Each structure stands twice: as C-alpha cells, then as structure tokens.
Amino acid sequence: MDQTTRNPLLTAPIPMPDWLWEMEKAYADRVIVDDEEKMRFVVDIAVENVRHGTGGPFAAAIFEIRTNRLIALGINTVVPAKQSWAHAEMTAFAHAQNKLDQESLKGCMLVTSCEPCAMCSGATPWSGVERVIYGAPRFMAEKVGFDEGYKGEHWEEEFAKRKIQVVGPMLGEDAYAPFKLYTKKHGEIY
Amino acid sequence: MDQTTRNPLLTAPIPMPDWLWEMEKAYADRVIVDDEEKMRFVVDIAVENVRHGTGGPFAAAIFEIRTNRLIALGINTVVPAKQSWAHAEMTAFAHAQNKLDQESLKGCMLVTSCEPCAMCSGATPWSGVERVIYGAPRFMAEKVGFDEGYKGEHWEEEFAKRKIQVVGPMLGEDAYAPFKLYTKKHGEIY
C-alpha cells in the first residue's frame, strides 16, 4: 500500500498470535457454564501468553451471559504491539466488538485473569458488558511490579450503580500462575 | 485476504477520515508554542469531527513538550468504528505510539478538547505523557448527555504523584463549540 496516496490508519491493527488464533478456532462458540471453569480457561491463556513471549501475564474473554458462549479472547500485547493501551480487557473488548460488528457488548460478561486496572475499569461501562469476573486481586500484579493505577475508592459501588455485577477475586493462589511464570521468565531474560 | 487461512486481527485497524489526514499532512511537524493556541487547534478539530459526521464532539493531539512540535492527532470514532474505546485521547495515544514506533510517549503532552473520562484518565499514565491540558470541563460533556464515568475523587492528586502535570479547564465557553454543533446536528438528525 502506497502511504503517499492512501490514508494511513488512525490506529494500527494488532495482529493475533498464531497460538491464540488456534485456541480461538478450537474454542469457537464453546459453552462454559461454570464461572470458575471460565476463569481457569482465561488464566491458562494468560500463562500461554507469557510462555509464547507474546505479551504480559494477563488474558481476558468475552462470554454471552444468557448462553455462556465464548465470543472473543483478548491478551495483553503492550510490549510486542508497542501500544500502551493494549491490555487484555481492551483487546478483548475491541476483538469482540469487531466480531459482533457493534460497539455494545450488552448481554455479555468480561472474564479477566486479573482485577482490571484504572483504564480497563474505566473502559468497562463503555463496552456495555453487564458482568465482570476477575481472577487475581491487584496486589498479585503489584507484587511482580505492575502498576494498576488509581481508579477511585468506590469503583465497585459505581459499577453496581450502573448494574454491572463484579465478582472476584477467584481461584486463590491458582490465579497467580501467570505472574509466577512471568517472574521466572523475566528472571531468565534480564 | 482469505480469513480461513490467515490469522484475523486481534484488534481492527481504525481508518483515518480524509479530512483528518489532510489536516495532519498540513500540520506535519508544526510547532505551536502557546498552550491556548494548541487548545484552539484541537477544539477546532473536534468541531470538524462533528461537522464531517465522523464521530463524537471530541479531539486530542500529542505534542512533544521540549519542541512544542505536533506528533499526532486523535478523534472520537466510537460510533463509526463500532469500538467503545475509540475516544479521542485513546486514538491519539495509539496513533502517536504507532508513528513513533514505541509504546512510551515520555517527553510528550496530551492536549484534549475535554476533560478525560474514567478510561482515558486511567490510560494517561500508561501512555507515558508528562503533561495534560484539557479544554471543556466534564459538566459541559455531561450537559449534552455524555457519561464521563467514575475516576475517583483524587485523580488530579494521583497524576501529580506520578509527575503528570494537569492544566484545565481552558478557553471558557469557546471549549463548548463542539458540543454546541453536536447538539444542533443531533437535533437535526433525530
């Protein structure tokens, strides 16, 4: 494409790593009824993201609430994509909205491997999701050096006012698995 | 492109409207020293965005602090792009990071036509910008029906702790121009 004659893009497309695409194909329209099972699935994807070196120790997924059907996956791709906003929840929202060809994810839930940061919790009401479940509490992410930001003291109450149900933390120490691998790999690399 | 054999994208690219691309070419590497002048430039872009029907009444720009040189523009494209996260500040961050080919905008400032919402203020520290100036206060956006979200009672103090300077509101009633046109057009269309 000739950049001198065609418009450049306002935001760059973020490519999907092969392993994530294989996983999305394998799990297309998969129904996972149990919330803990949904969370184990998402935490496993966060582990895979670290294992493949395709981003930080975070993953997310969008499920339809009524049917428990998987809509789309998301991963943290900040460093490979060179985009500071490319957190797992944000790429899950963007990917799901693209697949459904609509900006509202009404009737859907966000399943995220870690408590959403200030940006991602701010983005949640705009996405239209009506339920959020998260795995690791923020201190687990902070323990390995991630900054979660300031989202206000009353964020869960504000979600409740907007009829967005929040459930978490979940899985206890099992939610720490992506961070554990990240620390190990980080220790090896640097 | 055959979607059955090639990976789809994790996040969709957002095309740049022709008028914005023309403006970006016209203002390439332009230096605007005065902050109020930077803000008038950005508020005008928000007006253009409404006038062209390419998104909501919001625009943003990234300038290099040391040189006052324009790096990249952003606009609200939520409805046309069908992406709930595509606020002006977010597309400005994404576009600037893409142009600079790095995820950090250290040494840069965000100029935004309106006080950042919960998502965009959460995204600001992750972007690396060291200064934020905004035009319209949130009540102006809320007056025409935009939800700004919950970003906590102490967001400006939290920015200060992170050494991000915040200046605003600016331009007084002039910052209301994009909303005024939006209300007028909205009234015409619906």
Short mmCIF file of C-alpha atoms in Angstrom, two decimals:
data_model
loop_
_atom_site.label_atom_id
_atom_site.label_comp_id
_atom_site.label_asym_id
_atom_site.label_seq_id
_atom_site.Cartn_x
_atom_site.Cartn_y
_atom_site.Cartn_z
CA MET A 1 0.00 0.00 0.00
CA ASP A 2 1.38 3.35 -1.03
CA GLN A 3 1.34 5.57 2.06
CA THR A 4 1.76 8.71 -0.03
CA THR A 5 -1.53 8.29 -1.87
CA ARG A 6 -3.66 6.36 0.62
CA ASN A 7 -4.70 7.46 4.07
CA PRO A 8 -2.71 5.90 6.86
CA LEU A 9 -4.66 4.30 9.69
CA LEU A 10 -5.69 6.22 12.79
CA THR A 11 -4.96 3.20 14.96
CA ALA A 12 -2.77 0.32 13.91
CA PRO A 13 -4.21 -3.17 13.66
CA ILE A 14 -2.83 -5.56 16.26
CA PRO A 15 -2.05 -8.99 14.80
CA MET A 16 -3.28 -12.09 16.61
CA PRO A 17 -0.52 -14.54 17.57
CA ASP A 18 -0.84 -17.96 15.90
CA TRP A 19 -1.35 -19.85 19.16
CA LEU A 20 -4.23 -17.54 20.18
CA TRP A 21 -5.89 -17.94 16.78
CA GLU A 22 -5.57 -21.74 17.04
CA MET A 23 -7.13 -21.55 20.51
CA GLU A 24 -9.94 -19.31 19.30
CA LYS A 25 -10.72 -21.71 16.46
CA ALA A 26 -10.62 -24.70 18.82
CA TYR A 27 -12.96 -22.98 21.31
CA ALA A 28 -15.29 -21.28 18.77
CA ASP A 29 -18.78 -21.00 20.25
CA ARG A 30 -17.73 -23.20 23.17
CA VAL A 31 -20.12 -23.04 26.10
CA ILE A 32 -18.57 -22.92 29.57
CA VAL A 33 -21.33 -22.73 32.16
CA ASP A 34 -19.33 -22.66 35.39
CA ASP A 35 -17.67 -19.33 36.26
CA GLU A 36 -14.64 -20.95 37.89
CA GLU A 37 -14.16 -23.03 34.77
CA LYS A 38 -14.33 -19.88 32.60
CA MET A 39 -11.70 -18.33 34.85
CA ARG A 40 -9.37 -21.34 34.68
CA PHE A 41 -9.65 -21.17 30.88
CA VAL A 42 -8.68 -17.47 30.88
CA VAL A 43 -5.86 -17.86 33.42
CA ASP A 44 -4.45 -20.65 31.22
CA ILE A 45 -4.45 -18.24 28.26
CA ALA A 46 -2.52 -15.70 30.36
CA VAL A 47 0.04 -18.43 31.09
CA GLU A 48 0.24 -19.24 27.36
CA ASN A 49 0.79 -15.55 26.56
CA VAL A 50 3.84 -15.50 28.84
CA ARG A 51 5.04 -18.89 27.62
CA HIS A 52 4.92 -17.73 23.97
CA GLY A 53 6.52 -14.37 24.76
CA THR A 54 3.63 -12.54 23.11
CA GLY A 55 2.84 -10.15 25.96
CA GLY A 56 2.32 -9.66 29.69
CA PRO A 57 0.77 -12.14 32.16
CA PHE A 58 -2.84 -11.14 31.52
CA ALA A 59 -5.73 -12.54 29.44
CA ALA A 60 -9.44 -11.87 29.12
CA ALA A 61 -12.50 -13.23 27.35
CA ILE A 62 -16.00 -12.08 26.47
CA PHE A 63 -18.84 -14.57 27.01
CA GLU A 64 -22.53 -14.14 26.28
CA ILE A 65 -24.33 -14.18 29.66
CA ARG A 66 -27.52 -15.99 28.62
CA THR A 67 -25.82 -18.83 26.74
CA ASN A 68 -22.35 -18.86 28.37
CA ARG A 69 -20.95 -18.99 24.83
CA LEU A 70 -17.42 -17.70 24.15
CA ILE A 71 -17.44 -14.61 21.92
CA ALA A 72 -13.79 -13.46 21.81
CA LEU A 73 -10.42 -13.68 23.51
CA GLY A 74 -8.00 -10.91 24.48
CA ILE A 75 -4.41 -10.80 25.69
CA ASN A 76 -2.01 -8.18 26.94
CA THR A 77 0.12 -7.18 23.92
CA VAL A 78 1.56 -3.87 25.17
CA VAL A 79 5.23 -4.58 24.51
CA PRO A 80 5.01 -6.55 21.20
CA ALA A 81 2.38 -4.18 19.74
CA LYS A 82 4.11 -1.06 21.16
CA GLN A 83 0.69 0.20 22.30
CA SER A 84 0.32 1.22 25.95
CA TRP A 85 -3.46 0.67 25.94
CA ALA A 86 -3.32 -2.93 24.65
CA HIS A 87 -4.26 -4.59 27.94
CA ALA A 88 -6.10 -7.93 27.84
CA GLU A 89 -9.50 -6.41 28.68
CA MET A 90 -9.12 -3.72 25.99
CA THR A 91 -8.12 -6.17 23.25
CA ALA A 92 -10.98 -8.48 24.34
CA PHE A 93 -13.47 -5.58 24.05
CA ALA A 94 -12.05 -4.48 20.68
CA HIS A 95 -11.94 -8.03 19.29
CA ALA A 96 -15.49 -8.86 20.46
CA GLN A 97 -16.89 -5.59 19.10
CA ASN A 98 -15.18 -6.27 15.80
CA LYS A 99 -16.53 -9.83 15.61
CA LEU A 100 -20.07 -8.78 16.55
CA ASP A 101 -19.81 -5.67 14.32
CA GLN A 102 -21.28 -3.43 17.03
CA GLU A 103 -19.81 -1.23 19.75
CA SER A 104 -22.09 -2.53 22.51
CA LEU A 105 -21.44 -5.77 24.36
CA LYS A 106 -24.77 -5.63 26.18
CA GLY A 107 -25.75 -9.08 27.41
CA CYS A 108 -22.11 -10.09 27.66
CA MET A 109 -19.65 -10.60 30.51
CA LEU A 110 -15.95 -9.87 30.84
CA VAL A 111 -13.81 -12.64 32.30
CA THR A 112 -10.37 -11.31 33.15
CA SER A 113 -7.41 -13.07 34.73
CA CYS A 114 -6.65 -10.07 36.98
CA GLU A 115 -8.58 -7.23 38.62
CA PRO A 116 -8.98 -4.54 35.94
CA CYS A 117 -6.61 -1.54 36.17
CA ALA A 118 -7.76 2.10 36.20
CA MET A 119 -8.02 2.27 32.38
CA CYS A 120 -9.74 -1.09 31.94
CA SER A 121 -12.26 -0.49 34.73
CA GLY A 122 -12.97 2.92 33.16
CA ALA A 123 -13.46 1.22 29.79
CA THR A 124 -15.82 -1.45 31.15
CA PRO A 125 -19.05 0.61 31.37
CA TRP A 126 -18.40 2.00 27.86
CA SER A 127 -18.18 -1.55 26.49
CA GLY A 128 -21.70 -2.36 27.60
CA VAL A 129 -20.81 -5.61 29.44
CA GLU A 130 -23.16 -6.36 32.33
CA ARG A 131 -20.98 -8.63 34.41
CA VAL A 132 -17.27 -8.80 35.30
CA ILE A 133 -15.46 -11.68 36.93
CA TYR A 134 -11.78 -11.40 37.76
CA GLY A 135 -9.14 -13.82 38.98
CA ALA A 136 -6.09 -12.34 40.70
CA PRO A 137 -6.55 -9.40 43.08
CA ARG A 138 -4.49 -6.30 42.23
CA PHE A 139 -1.85 -6.97 44.91
CA MET A 140 -0.72 -10.06 43.00
CA ALA A 141 0.00 -7.93 39.90
CA GLU A 142 1.64 -5.24 42.05
CA LYS A 143 3.80 -7.86 43.75
CA VAL A 144 5.56 -8.57 40.43
CA GLY A 145 5.91 -4.88 39.58
CA PHE A 146 2.77 -3.97 37.61
CA ASP A 147 1.19 -0.59 38.30
CA GLU A 148 -2.59 -0.87 38.50
CA GLY A 149 -3.28 2.86 38.69
CA TYR A 150 -5.84 4.91 40.58
CA LYS A 151 -9.47 4.02 39.89
CA GLY A 152 -11.06 5.62 42.92
CA GLU A 153 -12.08 4.17 46.25
CA HIS A 154 -15.64 3.34 45.23
CA TRP A 155 -15.24 1.67 41.84
CA GLU A 156 -17.24 -1.45 42.74
CA GLU A 157 -20.14 0.66 44.07
CA GLU A 158 -20.03 2.72 40.87
CA PHE A 159 -20.24 -0.50 38.84
CA ALA A 160 -23.23 -1.59 40.96
CA LYS A 161 -24.98 1.75 40.28
CA ARG A 162 -24.53 1.01 36.57
CA LYS A 163 -25.94 -2.51 37.07
CA ILE A 164 -22.61 -4.14 36.32
CA GLN A 165 -22.08 -7.08 38.63
CA VAL A 166 -18.48 -7.63 39.79
CA VAL A 167 -17.29 -10.98 41.15
CA GLY A 168 -13.72 -11.59 42.32
CA PRO A 169 -11.08 -12.40 43.26
CA MET A 170 -11.35 -16.04 42.17
CA LEU A 171 -9.18 -19.19 42.16
CA GLY A 172 -6.96 -18.11 45.08
CA GLU A 173 -3.29 -18.95 44.52
CA ASP A 174 -4.10 -20.56 41.14
CA ALA A 175 -4.72 -17.06 39.71
CA TYR A 176 -1.07 -16.29 40.47
CA ALA A 177 0.19 -18.84 37.88
CA PRO A 178 0.73 -16.31 35.01
CA PHE A 179 2.72 -13.98 37.31
CA LYS A 180 4.76 -16.88 38.64
CA LEU A 181 5.82 -17.90 35.11
CA TYR A 182 6.38 -14.24 34.18
CA THR A 183 8.73 -13.74 37.15
CA LYS A 184 10.59 -16.91 36.28
CA LYS A 185 10.99 -15.95 32.59
CA HIS A 186 11.75 -12.33 33.46
CA GLY A 187 14.48 -13.62 35.79
CA GLU A 188 15.91 -15.70 32.95
CA ILE A 189 15.83 -12.94 30.32
CA TYR A 190 17.12 -9.93 32.22
CA MET B 1 -7.39 -11.87 2.30
CA ASP B 2 -8.64 -15.38 2.98
CA GLN B 3 -9.80 -15.42 6.60
CA THR B 4 -9.78 -19.23 6.68
CA THR B 5 -6.04 -19.50 6.11
CA ARG B 6 -4.68 -16.26 7.59
CA ASN B 7 -4.93 -15.09 11.19
CA PRO B 8 -7.57 -12.47 11.74
CA LEU B 9 -6.52 -9.38 13.65
CA LEU B 10 -6.83 -9.14 17.41
CA THR B 11 -7.93 -5.53 17.14
CA ALA B 12 -9.31 -3.97 13.99
CA PRO B 13 -7.50 -1.06 12.34
CA ILE B 14 -9.41 2.22 12.53
CA PRO B 15 -9.27 4.15 9.24
CA MET B 16 -8.41 7.84 9.31
CA PRO B 17 -11.05 10.10 7.73
CA ASP B 18 -9.78 12.03 4.66
CA TRP B 19 -10.23 15.46 6.27
CA LEU B 20 -8.14 14.42 9.31
CA TRP B 21 -5.39 13.04 7.08
CA GLU B 22 -5.36 16.29 5.06
CA MET B 23 -5.11 18.22 8.32
CA GLU B 24 -2.33 16.01 9.63
CA LYS B 25 -0.35 16.50 6.41
CA ALA B 26 -0.94 20.27 6.51
CA TYR B 27 0.20 20.48 10.15
CA ALA B 28 3.05 17.94 9.96
CA ASP B 29 5.77 18.90 12.44
CA ARG B 30 4.03 22.23 13.06
CA VAL B 31 5.24 23.98 16.22
CA ILE B 32 2.58 25.64 18.38
CA VAL B 33 4.25 27.22 21.40
CA ASP B 34 1.26 28.74 23.20
CA ASP B 35 -0.95 26.29 25.13
CA GLU B 36 -4.16 28.19 24.42
CA GLU B 37 -3.33 28.14 20.74
CA LYS B 38 -2.75 24.36 20.90
CA MET B 39 -6.14 24.03 22.57
CA ARG B 40 -7.92 26.16 19.95
CA PHE B 41 -6.37 23.96 17.27
CA VAL B 42 -7.67 20.80 18.98
CA VAL B 43 -11.14 22.21 19.72
CA ASP B 44 -11.39 23.15 16.02
CA ILE B 45 -10.64 19.51 15.12
CA ALA B 46 -13.44 18.37 17.46
CA VAL B 47 -15.78 20.76 15.61
CA GLU B 48 -14.59 19.33 12.26
CA ASN B 49 -15.23 15.79 13.52
CA VAL B 50 -18.87 16.67 14.22
CA ARG B 51 -19.20 18.66 11.00
CA HIS B 52 -17.96 15.70 8.92
CA GLY B 53 -20.09 13.20 10.84
CA THR B 54 -17.03 11.09 11.60
CA GLY B 55 -17.56 10.77 15.35
CA GLY B 56 -18.39 12.48 18.63
CA PRO B 57 -17.52 16.08 19.66
CA PHE B 58 -14.03 15.29 20.96
CA ALA B 59 -10.48 15.60 19.61
CA ALA B 60 -6.97 15.28 21.02
CA ALA B 61 -3.35 15.76 19.99
CA ILE B 62 0.08 14.69 21.17
CA PHE B 63 2.81 17.36 21.17
CA GLU B 64 6.47 17.00 22.13
CA ILE B 65 6.96 19.10 25.29
CA ARG B 66 10.50 20.35 24.57
CA THR B 67 9.88 21.48 21.00
CA ASN B 68 6.08 22.03 21.02
CA ARG B 69 6.01 20.02 17.79
CA LEU B 70 2.81 18.20 16.80
CA ILE B 71 3.26 14.41 16.81
CA ALA B 72 -0.22 13.01 16.11
CA LEU B 73 -3.94 13.76 16.13
CA GLY B 74 -6.83 11.76 17.55
CA ILE B 75 -10.61 11.95 17.30
CA ASN B 76 -13.57 10.21 18.87
CA THR B 77 -14.62 7.48 16.40
CA VAL B 78 -16.74 5.27 18.68
CA VAL B 79 -19.88 5.10 16.52
CA PRO B 80 -18.32 4.91 13.01
CA ALA B 81 -15.61 2.44 14.12
CA LYS B 82 -18.04 0.47 16.33
CA GLN B 83 -15.39 0.44 19.06
CA SER B 84 -16.42 1.65 22.52
CA TRP B 85 -12.84 2.51 23.50
CA ALA B 86 -12.13 4.76 20.49
CA HIS B 87 -12.20 8.07 22.38
CA ALA B 88 -10.08 10.97 21.10
CA GLU B 89 -7.37 10.54 23.75
CA MET B 90 -7.11 6.79 23.08
CA THR B 91 -6.82 7.17 19.30
CA ALA B 92 -4.26 9.98 19.83
CA PHE B 93 -2.15 7.72 22.08
CA ALA B 94 -2.45 4.78 19.64
CA HIS B 95 -1.68 6.92 16.59
CA ALA B 96 1.31 8.65 18.23
CA GLN B 97 2.74 5.35 19.50
CA ASN B 98 2.34 3.88 16.04
CA LYS B 99 4.05 6.87 14.40
CA LEU B 100 6.93 6.91 16.90
CA ASP B 101 7.11 3.10 16.83
CA GLN B 102 7.30 2.91 20.65
CA GLU B 103 4.75 2.44 23.41
CA SER B 104 6.07 5.28 25.57
CA LEU B 105 5.19 8.93 24.94
CA LYS B 106 7.66 10.17 27.55
CA GLY B 107 8.53 13.81 26.90
CA CYS B 108 5.14 14.39 25.27
CA MET B 109 1.93 16.12 26.30
CA LEU B 110 -1.71 15.29 25.68
CA VAL B 111 -3.91 18.15 24.51
CA THR B 112 -7.56 17.16 24.71
CA SER B 113 -10.67 19.17 23.91
CA CYS B 114 -12.48 17.86 27.01
CA GLU B 115 -11.58 16.64 30.49
CA PRO B 116 -10.57 12.96 30.10
CA CYS B 117 -13.19 10.36 31.12
CA ALA B 118 -12.51 7.50 33.55
CA MET B 119 -10.98 5.26 30.85
CA CYS B 120 -8.85 7.98 29.25
CA SER B 121 -7.53 9.30 32.56
CA GLY B 122 -6.70 5.71 33.52
CA ALA B 123 -4.89 5.29 30.19
CA THR B 124 -2.87 8.50 30.55
CA PRO B 125 -0.16 7.30 32.98
CA TRP B 126 0.29 4.11 30.88
CA SER B 127 0.95 6.27 27.78
CA GLY B 128 3.95 7.95 29.39
CA VAL B 129 2.83 11.53 28.66
CA GLU B 130 4.12 14.00 31.25
CA ARG B 131 1.61 16.80 30.81
CA VAL B 132 -2.14 17.04 30.11
CA ILE B 133 -4.08 20.12 29.12
CA TYR B 134 -7.83 19.94 28.63
CA GLY B 135 -10.46 22.34 27.31
CA ALA B 136 -14.04 21.73 28.39
CA PRO B 137 -14.76 20.69 31.98
CA ARG B 138 -16.73 17.43 32.34
CA PHE B 139 -20.02 19.19 33.09
CA MET B 140 -20.08 20.54 29.52
CA ALA B 141 -19.93 16.99 28.13
CA GLU B 142 -22.48 15.78 30.67
CA LYS B 143 -24.80 18.65 29.77
CA VAL B 144 -25.22 17.21 26.26
CA GLY B 145 -25.66 13.67 27.55
CA PHE B 146 -22.15 12.16 27.61
CA ASP B 147 -21.29 9.92 30.56
CA GLU B 148 -17.79 10.67 31.87
CA GLY B 149 -17.64 7.77 34.32
CA TYR B 150 -16.12 7.40 37.76
CA LYS B 151 -12.41 8.16 38.00
CA GLY B 152 -12.15 8.68 41.74
CA GLU B 153 -12.19 11.83 43.82
CA HIS B 154 -8.41 12.35 43.80
CA TRP B 155 -7.43 11.79 40.16
CA GLU B 156 -5.54 15.09 39.81
CA GLU B 157 -3.52 14.41 43.00
CA GLU B 158 -2.75 10.93 41.68
CA PHE B 159 -1.50 12.46 38.42
CA ALA B 160 0.66 14.86 40.46
CA LYS B 161 2.16 11.92 42.39
CA ARG B 162 3.10 10.42 39.02
CA LYS B 163 4.65 13.75 37.93
CA ILE B 164 1.97 14.34 35.31
CA GLN B 165 1.00 17.99 35.24
CA VAL B 166 -2.69 18.69 34.58
CA VAL B 167 -3.90 22.08 33.34
CA GLY B 168 -7.56 22.85 32.65
CA PRO B 169 -10.28 23.74 32.00
CA MET B 170 -9.24 26.16 29.25
CA LEU B 171 -10.91 28.52 26.74
CA GLY B 172 -14.10 29.02 28.79
CA GLU B 173 -17.25 28.98 26.64
CA ASP B 174 -15.15 28.54 23.45
CA ALA B 175 -14.47 24.94 24.54
CA TYR B 176 -18.21 24.33 24.28
CA ALA B 177 -18.22 24.85 20.47
CA PRO B 178 -18.02 21.12 19.52
CA PHE B 179 -20.91 20.26 21.86
CA LYS B 180 -22.96 23.15 20.56
CA LEU B 181 -22.62 21.92 16.96
CA TYR B 182 -23.23 18.33 18.08
CA THR B 183 -26.50 19.30 19.79
CA LYS B 184 -27.59 21.24 16.73
CA LYS B 185 -26.79 18.37 14.33
CA HIS B 186 -28.16 15.76 16.72
CA GLY B 187 -31.39 17.78 16.86
CA GLU B 188 -31.49 17.80 13.06
CA ILE B 189 -30.84 14.10 12.61
CA TYR B 190 -33.04 12.54 15.29
#
